[in-house]
GROMACS .gro file of N, CA and C in nm:
model
  408
    1UNK      N    1  -2.020  34.771  15.371
    1UNK     CA    2  -2.096  34.826  15.481
    1UNK      C    3  -2.224  34.888  15.426
    2UNK      N    4  -2.334  34.862  15.492
    2UNK     CA    5  -2.461  34.916  15.448
    2UNK      C    6  -2.494  35.040  15.531
    3UNK      N    7  -2.458  35.155  15.477
    3UNK     CA    8  -2.484  35.280  15.547
    3UNK      C    9  -2.633  35.306  15.564
    4UNK      N   10  -2.713  35.262  15.468
    4UNK     CA   11  -2.857  35.288  15.478
    4UNK      C   12  -2.917  35.214  15.599
    5UNK      N   13  -2.874  35.092  15.625
    5UNK     CA   14  -2.924  35.021  15.742
    5UNK      C   15  -2.878  35.090  15.869
    6UNK      N   16  -2.754  35.130  15.874
    6UNK     CA   17  -2.702  35.199  15.992
    6UNK      C   18  -2.783  35.325  16.020
    7UNK      N   19  -2.809  35.403  15.917
    7UNK     CA   20  -2.889  35.526  15.935
    7UNK      C   21  -3.031  35.494  15.979
    8UNK      N   22  -3.088  35.389  15.923
    8UNK     CA   23  -3.222  35.347  15.963
    8UNK      C   24  -3.226  35.309  16.110
    9UNK      N   25  -3.126  35.233  16.155
    9UNK     CA   26  -3.121  35.190  16.294
    9UNK      C   27  -3.097  35.307  16.389
   10UNK      N   28  -3.013  35.399  16.350
   10UNK     CA   29  -2.988  35.516  16.434
   10UNK      C   30  -3.116  35.597  16.454
   11UNK      N   31  -3.198  35.603  16.350
   11UNK     CA   32  -3.325  35.674  16.359
   11UNK      C   33  -3.428  35.595  16.438
   12UNK      N   34  -3.437  35.466  16.411
   12UNK     CA   35  -3.538  35.380  16.475
   12UNK      C   36  -3.507  35.352  16.622
   13UNK      N   37  -3.380  35.354  16.658
   13UNK     CA   38  -3.338  35.321  16.795
   13UNK      C   39  -3.249  35.431  16.852
   14UNK      N   40  -3.304  35.550  16.874
   14UNK     CA   41  -3.222  35.662  16.920
   14UNK      C   42  -3.166  35.643  17.062
   15UNK      N   43  -3.218  35.545  17.134
   15UNK     CA   44  -3.167  35.521  17.269
   15UNK      C   45  -3.029  35.455  17.269
   16UNK      N   46  -2.985  35.409  17.152
   16UNK     CA   47  -2.854  35.345  17.142
   16UNK      C   48  -2.756  35.431  17.063
   17UNK      N   49  -2.629  35.415  17.097
   17UNK     CA   50  -2.521  35.483  17.025
   17UNK      C   51  -2.456  35.380  16.935
   18UNK      N   52  -2.449  35.409  16.807
   18UNK     CA   53  -2.383  35.321  16.710
   18UNK      C   54  -2.246  35.382  16.681
   19UNK      N   55  -2.141  35.303  16.705
   19UNK     CA   56  -2.005  35.356  16.703
   19UNK      C   57  -1.913  35.265  16.624
   20UNK      N   58  -1.832  35.323  16.539
   20UNK     CA   59  -1.732  35.247  16.465
   20UNK      C   60  -1.628  35.192  16.561
   21UNK      N   61  -1.596  35.064  16.546
   21UNK     CA   62  -1.497  35.000  16.632
   21UNK      C   63  -1.417  34.898  16.554
   22UNK      N   64  -1.340  34.819  16.625
   22UNK     CA   65  -1.258  34.715  16.561
   22UNK      C   66  -1.338  34.590  16.527
   23UNK      N   67  -1.445  34.567  16.606
   23UNK     CA   68  -1.528  34.449  16.583
   23UNK      C   69  -1.671  34.479  16.625
   24UNK      N   70  -1.761  34.392  16.586
   24UNK     CA   71  -1.901  34.405  16.624
   24UNK      C   72  -1.916  34.361  16.768
   25UNK      N   73  -1.980  34.447  16.849
   25UNK     CA   74  -2.003  34.411  16.988
   25UNK      C   75  -2.108  34.503  17.047
   26UNK      N   76  -2.169  34.455  17.154
   26UNK     CA   77  -2.259  34.537  17.232
   26UNK      C   78  -2.187  34.572  17.361
   27UNK      N   79  -2.175  34.700  17.389
   27UNK     CA   80  -2.111  34.748  17.510
   27UNK      C   81  -2.219  34.810  17.599
   28UNK      N   82  -2.267  34.732  17.696
   28UNK     CA   83  -2.374  34.783  17.783
   28UNK      C   84  -2.335  34.914  17.850
   29UNK      N   85  -2.430  34.999  17.871
   29UNK     CA   86  -2.572  34.972  17.853
   29UNK      C   87  -2.630  35.016  17.719
   30UNK      N   88  -2.558  35.102  17.642
   30UNK     CA   89  -2.624  35.163  17.526
   30UNK      C   90  -2.542  35.169  17.398
   31UNK      N   91  -2.421  35.113  17.394
   31UNK     CA   92  -2.334  35.131  17.278
   31UNK      C   93  -2.324  35.003  17.195
   32UNK      N   94  -2.347  35.019  17.066
   32UNK     CA   95  -2.333  34.909  16.971
   32UNK      C   96  -2.219  34.946  16.878
   33UNK      N   97  -2.113  34.865  16.882
   33UNK     CA   98  -1.996  34.888  16.799
   33UNK      C   99  -2.006  34.804  16.672
   34UNK      N  100  -1.953  34.859  16.564
   34UNK     CA  101  -1.953  34.788  16.437
   34UNK      C  102  -1.819  34.807  16.368
   35UNK      N  103  -1.780  34.707  16.290
   35UNK     CA  104  -1.658  34.711  16.210
   35UNK      C  105  -1.695  34.761  16.071
   36UNK      N  106  -1.608  34.840  16.012
   36UNK     CA  107  -1.639  34.903  15.884
   36UNK      C  108  -1.649  34.804  15.769
   37UNK      N  109  -1.561  34.709  15.766
   37UNK     CA  110  -1.555  34.618  15.651
   37UNK      C  111  -1.591  34.476  15.690
   38UNK      N  112  -1.712  34.438  15.657
   38UNK     CA  113  -1.755  34.301  15.681
   38UNK      C  114  -1.859  34.264  15.577
   39UNK      N  115  -1.841  34.149  15.514
   39UNK     CA  116  -1.941  34.106  15.416
   39UNK      C  117  -2.077  34.076  15.480
   40UNK      N  118  -2.079  34.054  15.609
   40UNK     CA  119  -2.203  34.024  15.681
   40UNK      C  120  -2.242  34.141  15.771
   41UNK      N  121  -2.212  34.262  15.727
   41UNK     CA  122  -2.234  34.382  15.808
   41UNK      C  123  -2.375  34.389  15.864
   42UNK      N  124  -2.475  34.379  15.776
   42UNK     CA  125  -2.614  34.392  15.820
   42UNK      C  126  -2.651  34.289  15.927
   43UNK      N  127  -2.615  34.165  15.903
   43UNK     CA  128  -2.648  34.058  15.996
   43UNK      C  129  -2.583  34.080  16.132
   44UNK      N  130  -2.455  34.113  16.131
   44UNK     CA  131  -2.382  34.131  16.256
   44UNK      C  132  -2.430  34.254  16.333
   45UNK      N  133  -2.461  34.360  16.260
   45UNK     CA  134  -2.513  34.480  16.326
   45UNK      C  135  -2.648  34.452  16.392
   46UNK      N  136  -2.735  34.382  16.320
   46UNK     CA  137  -2.866  34.347  16.377
   46UNK      C  138  -2.851  34.252  16.496
   47UNK      N  139  -2.754  34.163  16.490
   47UNK     CA  140  -2.728  34.071  16.600
   47UNK      C  141  -2.690  34.148  16.727
   48UNK      N  142  -2.601  34.245  16.713
   48UNK     CA  143  -2.560  34.324  16.830
   48UNK      C  144  -2.676  34.408  16.881
   49UNK      N  145  -2.758  34.461  16.791
   49UNK     CA  146  -2.878  34.532  16.834
   49UNK      C  147  -2.971  34.437  16.908
   50UNK      N  148  -2.977  34.313  16.864
   50UNK     CA  149  -3.056  34.212  16.934
   50UNK      C  150  -3.012  34.196  17.078
   51UNK      N  151  -2.881  34.189  17.100
   51UNK     CA  152  -2.828  34.182  17.238
   51UNK      C  153  -2.874  34.303  17.318
   52UNK      N  154  -2.863  34.420  17.258
   52UNK     CA  155  -2.899  34.543  17.328
   52UNK      C  156  -3.047  34.545  17.365
   53UNK      N  157  -3.133  34.511  17.270
   53UNK     CA  158  -3.277  34.514  17.295
   53UNK      C  159  -3.320  34.409  17.397
   54UNK      N  160  -3.248  34.298  17.402
   54UNK     CA  161  -3.280  34.192  17.497
   54UNK      C  162  -3.217  34.214  17.634
   55UNK      N  163  -3.138  34.320  17.648
   55UNK     CA  164  -3.076  34.350  17.778
   55UNK      C  165  -2.969  34.252  17.818
   56UNK      N  166  -2.892  34.204  17.723
   56UNK     CA  167  -2.786  34.107  17.752
   56UNK      C  168  -2.663  34.179  17.807
   57UNK      N  169  -2.663  34.201  17.936
   57UNK     CA  170  -2.553  34.273  17.999
   57UNK      C  171  -2.445  34.179  18.052
   58UNK      N  172  -2.485  34.070  18.118
   58UNK     CA  173  -2.388  33.977  18.176
   58UNK      C  174  -2.445  33.835  18.169
   59UNK      N  175  -2.358  33.740  18.195
   59UNK     CA  176  -2.399  33.599  18.204
   59UNK      C  177  -2.314  33.533  18.310
   60UNK      N  178  -2.374  33.436  18.380
   60UNK     CA  179  -2.304  33.366  18.487
   60UNK      C  180  -2.233  33.241  18.438
   61UNK      N  181  -2.297  33.173  18.344
   61UNK     CA  182  -2.241  33.048  18.296
   61UNK      C  183  -2.225  33.053  18.144
   62UNK      N  184  -2.139  32.968  18.095
   62UNK     CA  185  -2.112  32.966  17.952
   62UNK      C  186  -2.232  32.919  17.870
   63UNK      N  187  -2.312  32.830  17.926
   63UNK     CA  188  -2.431  32.784  17.855
   63UNK      C  189  -2.532  32.899  17.844
   64UNK      N  190  -2.536  32.986  17.945
   64UNK     CA  191  -2.623  33.105  17.935
   64UNK      C  192  -2.574  33.197  17.824
   65UNK      N  193  -2.443  33.205  17.808
   65UNK     CA  194  -2.389  33.288  17.700
   65UNK      C  195  -2.433  33.233  17.565
   66UNK      N  196  -2.425  33.103  17.548
   66UNK     CA  197  -2.468  33.042  17.423
   66UNK      C  198  -2.617  33.067  17.399
   67UNK      N  199  -2.697  33.057  17.503
   67UNK     CA  200  -2.841  33.085  17.491
   67UNK      C  201  -2.865  33.231  17.453
   68UNK      N  202  -2.786  33.321  17.509
   68UNK     CA  203  -2.799  33.462  17.476
   68UNK      C  204  -2.762  33.487  17.329
   69UNK      N  205  -2.662  33.418  17.282
   69UNK     CA  206  -2.623  33.433  17.141
   69UNK      C  207  -2.736  33.388  17.048
   70UNK      N  208  -2.795  33.275  17.080
   70UNK     CA  209  -2.908  33.225  17.000
   70UNK      C  210  -3.024  33.325  17.004
   71UNK      N  211  -3.056  33.375  17.121
   71UNK     CA  212  -3.167  33.470  17.136
   71UNK      C  213  -3.140  33.598  17.057
   72UNK      N  214  -3.016  33.645  17.058
   72UNK     CA  215  -2.982  33.767  16.984
   72UNK      C  216  -2.997  33.747  16.833
   73UNK      N  217  -2.964  33.626  16.785
   73UNK     CA  218  -2.984  33.597  16.643
   73UNK      C  219  -3.132  33.592  16.609
   74UNK      N  220  -3.212  33.535  16.697
   74UNK     CA  221  -3.356  33.531  16.673
   74UNK      C  222  -3.413  33.673  16.669
   75UNK      N  223  -3.367  33.757  16.760
   75UNK     CA  224  -3.412  33.896  16.763
   75UNK      C  225  -3.367  33.969  16.637
   76UNK      N  226  -3.247  33.942  16.591
   76UNK     CA  227  -3.195  34.003  16.468
   76UNK      C  228  -3.284  33.968  16.350
   77UNK      N  229  -3.329  33.843  16.344
   77UNK     CA  230  -3.418  33.802  16.235
   77UNK      C  231  -3.552  33.875  16.242
   78UNK      N  232  -3.603  33.895  16.364
   78UNK     CA  233  -3.728  33.969  16.381
   78UNK      C  234  -3.712  34.113  16.332
   79UNK      N  235  -3.603  34.177  16.370
   79UNK     CA  236  -3.578  34.315  16.330
   79UNK      C  237  -3.564  34.323  16.178
   80UNK      N  238  -3.492  34.229  16.120
   80UNK     CA  239  -3.475  34.226  15.975
   80UNK      C  240  -3.611  34.216  15.905
   81UNK      N  241  -3.697  34.130  15.957
   81UNK     CA  242  -3.831  34.115  15.897
   81UNK      C  243  -3.911  34.244  15.909
   82UNK      N  244  -3.901  34.311  16.023
   82UNK     CA  245  -3.974  34.436  16.044
   82UNK      C  246  -3.925  34.548  15.953
   83UNK      N  247  -3.794  34.554  15.928
   83UNK     CA  248  -3.736  34.663  15.850
   83UNK      C  249  -3.728  34.635  15.700
   84UNK      N  250  -3.746  34.511  15.663
   84UNK     CA  251  -3.737  34.475  15.521
   84UNK      C  252  -3.850  34.539  15.442
   85UNK      N  253  -3.815  34.579  15.322
   85UNK     CA  254  -3.916  34.628  15.228
   85UNK      C  255  -3.905  34.545  15.101
   86UNK      N  256  -4.001  34.563  15.017
   86UNK     CA  257  -4.000  34.491  14.889
   86UNK      C  258  -3.876  34.528  14.808
   87UNK      N  259  -3.840  34.657  14.813
   87UNK     CA  260  -3.725  34.705  14.737
   87UNK      C  261  -3.592  34.678  14.805
   88UNK      N  262  -3.595  34.672  14.939
   88UNK     CA  263  -3.471  34.649  15.014
   88UNK      C  264  -3.492  34.542  15.121
   89UNK      N  265  -3.492  34.416  15.079
   89UNK     CA  266  -3.506  34.310  15.179
   89UNK      C  267  -3.378  34.295  15.261
   90UNK      N  268  -3.395  34.261  15.388
   90UNK     CA  269  -3.281  34.233  15.475
   90UNK      C  270  -3.288  34.084  15.506
   91UNK      N  271  -3.189  34.013  15.459
   91UNK     CA  272  -3.189  33.868  15.476
   91UNK      C  273  -3.069  33.828  15.561
   92UNK      N  274  -3.097  33.749  15.664
   92UNK     CA  275  -2.989  33.695  15.746
   92UNK      C  276  -2.980  33.546  15.714
   93UNK      N  277  -2.867  33.507  15.663
   93UNK     CA  278  -2.844  33.370  15.619
   93UNK      C  279  -2.837  33.274  15.738
   94UNK      N  280  -2.924  33.174  15.737
   94UNK     CA  281  -2.928  33.075  15.846
   94UNK      C  282  -2.795  33.001  15.860
   95UNK      N  283  -2.731  32.975  15.749
   95UNK     CA  284  -2.602  32.905  15.754
   95UNK      C  285  -2.497  32.992  15.825
   96UNK      N  286  -2.502  33.122  15.800
   96UNK     CA  287  -2.410  33.214  15.868
   96UNK      C  288  -2.437  33.211  16.018
   97UNK      N  289  -2.564  33.214  16.057
   97UNK     CA  290  -2.599  33.209  16.199
   97UNK      C  291  -2.543  33.083  16.263
   98UNK      N  292  -2.563  32.969  16.199
   98UNK     CA  293  -2.514  32.843  16.256
   98UNK      C  294  -2.362  32.839  16.264
   99UNK      N  295  -2.296  32.898  16.166
   99UNK     CA  296  -2.149  32.905  16.170
   99UNK      C  297  -2.104  32.989  16.289
  100UNK      N  298  -2.171  33.102  16.308
  100UNK     CA  299  -2.139  33.187  16.423
  100UNK      C  300  -2.165  33.113  16.555
  101UNK      N  301  -2.279  33.046  16.565
  101UNK     CA  302  -2.310  32.971  16.687
  101UNK      C  303  -2.214  32.854  16.706
  102UNK      N  304  -2.170  32.792  16.597
  102UNK     CA  305  -2.072  32.683  16.608
  102UNK      C  306  -1.943  32.731  16.672
  103UNK      N  307  -1.905  32.855  16.646
  103UNK     CA  308  -1.782  32.905  16.708
  103UNK      C  309  -1.797  32.908  16.860
  104UNK      N  310  -1.916  32.941  16.910
  104UNK     CA  311  -1.940  32.939  17.054
  104UNK      C  312  -1.952  32.795  17.105
  105UNK      N  313  -2.015  32.710  17.029
  105UNK     CA  314  -2.027  32.569  17.070
  105UNK      C  315  -1.889  32.505  17.081
  106UNK      N  316  -1.805  32.532  16.982
  106UNK     CA  317  -1.668  32.477  16.984
  106UNK      C  318  -1.589  32.533  17.101
  107UNK      N  319  -1.603  32.663  17.126
  107UNK     CA  320  -1.536  32.726  17.239
  107UNK      C  321  -1.582  32.663  17.370
  108UNK      N  322  -1.713  32.641  17.382
  108UNK     CA  323  -1.769  32.581  17.503
  108UNK      C  324  -1.718  32.438  17.522
  109UNK      N  325  -1.712  32.364  17.414
  109UNK     CA  326  -1.662  32.226  17.421
  109UNK      C  327  -1.516  32.225  17.468
  110UNK      N  328  -1.434  32.311  17.410
  110UNK     CA  329  -1.292  32.317  17.448
  110UNK      C  330  -1.277  32.361  17.594
  111UNK      N  331  -1.354  32.461  17.633
  111UNK     CA  332  -1.342  32.515  17.768
  111UNK      C  333  -1.388  32.414  17.873
  112UNK      N  334  -1.482  32.329  17.838
  112UNK     CA  335  -1.536  32.235  17.936
  112UNK      C  336  -1.451  32.108  17.952
  113UNK      N  337  -1.353  32.089  17.868
  113UNK     CA  338  -1.268  31.970  17.882
  113UNK      C  339  -1.167  31.987  17.995
  114UNK      N  340  -1.156  31.884  18.075
  114UNK     CA  341  -1.060  31.884  18.186
  114UNK      C  342  -0.918  31.877  18.130
  115UNK      N  343  -0.833  31.965  18.176
  115UNK     CA  344  -0.695  31.968  18.128
  115UNK      C  345  -0.613  31.850  18.180
  116UNK      N  346  -0.657  31.789  18.292
  116UNK     CA  347  -0.584  31.676  18.349
  116UNK      C  348  -0.621  31.545  18.281
  117UNK      N  349  -0.752  31.516  18.273
  117UNK     CA  350  -0.792  31.383  18.226
  117UNK      C  351  -0.871  31.384  18.094
  118UNK      N  352  -0.915  31.499  18.048
  118UNK     CA  353  -0.983  31.507  17.920
  118UNK      C  354  -1.133  31.488  17.925
  119UNK      N  355  -1.189  31.454  18.042
  119UNK     CA  356  -1.334  31.439  18.052
  119UNK      C  357  -1.403  31.575  18.040
  120UNK      N  358  -1.530  31.569  18.006
  120UNK     CA  359  -1.609  31.692  18.001
  120UNK      C  360  -1.647  31.732  18.142
  121UNK      N  361  -1.613  31.856  18.176
  121UNK     CA  362  -1.646  31.909  18.308
  121UNK      C  363  -1.786  31.970  18.306
  122UNK      N  364  -1.842  31.991  18.422
  122UNK     CA  365  -1.970  32.060  18.434
  122UNK      C  366  -1.946  32.193  18.504
  123UNK      N  367  -2.034  32.288  18.474
  123UNK     CA  368  -2.019  32.422  18.532
  123UNK      C  369  -2.133  32.446  18.630
  124UNK      N  370  -2.097  32.491  18.749
  124UNK     CA  371  -2.197  32.522  18.851
  124UNK      C  372  -2.248  32.665  18.829
  125UNK      N  373  -2.361  32.700  18.891
  125UNK     CA  374  -2.420  32.833  18.870
  125UNK      C  375  -2.327  32.950  18.898
  126UNK      N  376  -2.223  32.930  18.978
  126UNK     CA  377  -2.129  33.040  19.004
  126UNK      C  378  -2.024  33.055  18.894
  127UNK      N  379  -2.032  32.967  18.791
  127UNK     CA  380  -1.940  32.976  18.678
  127UNK      C  381  -1.817  32.889  18.689
  128UNK      N  382  -1.802  32.816  18.799
  128UNK     CA  383  -1.684  32.732  18.820
  128UNK      C  384  -1.703  32.596  18.753
  129UNK      N  385  -1.597  32.551  18.684
  129UNK     CA  386  -1.600  32.418  18.622
  129UNK      C  387  -1.549  32.314  18.720
  130UNK      N  388  -1.610  32.195  18.713
  130UNK     CA  389  -1.571  32.082  18.799
  130UNK      C  390  -1.562  31.957  18.713
  131UNK      N  391  -1.458  31.880  18.737
  131UNK     CA  392  -1.441  31.754  18.665
  131UNK      C  393  -1.497  31.641  18.751
  132UNK      N  394  -1.584  31.557  18.693
  132UNK     CA  395  -1.641  31.449  18.772
  132UNK      C  396  -1.537  31.343  18.814
  133UNK      N  397  -1.424  31.339  18.743
  133UNK     CA  398  -1.320  31.243  18.778
  133UNK      C  399  -1.215  31.304  18.873
  134UNK      N  400  -1.166  31.420  18.838
  134UNK     CA  401  -1.057  31.481  18.914
  134UNK      C  402  -1.103  31.552  19.041
  135UNK      N  403  -1.228  31.593  19.047
  135UNK     CA  404  -1.278  31.666  19.165
  135UNK      C  405  -1.372  31.580  19.249
  136UNK      N  406  -1.337  31.455  19.269
  136UNK     CA  407  -1.423  31.365  19.346
  136UNK      C  408  -1.428  31.403  19.490
   0.00000   0.00000   0.00000
């Protein structure tokens, strides 16, 4: 865990509460939870701060959730660049980001499969999935 980054963020973003929890998460409207032991502590903490700064409170569809995840990673990279110094660079590994996003892509793929026939379902703006074969 990088205590120096946590202290820096608490000072730079006093509008948010940084709280030890079981996992990294953003709890709207102002709480960012972090897990104590993670090899990717800095990246995950900045990612959750990204959600908070972007106002990611809710999503209607799963594809919007995936878009929000991507946007939060982009924001995390911006914050890392702003806070990095020559002596203490903050680097977010692109491969780690893609691995994290893959977990959402895989989840979305599994969730969109029809349990009856196996086709890929589509989701309407209200969040409901429909199968083009079974829901004719």
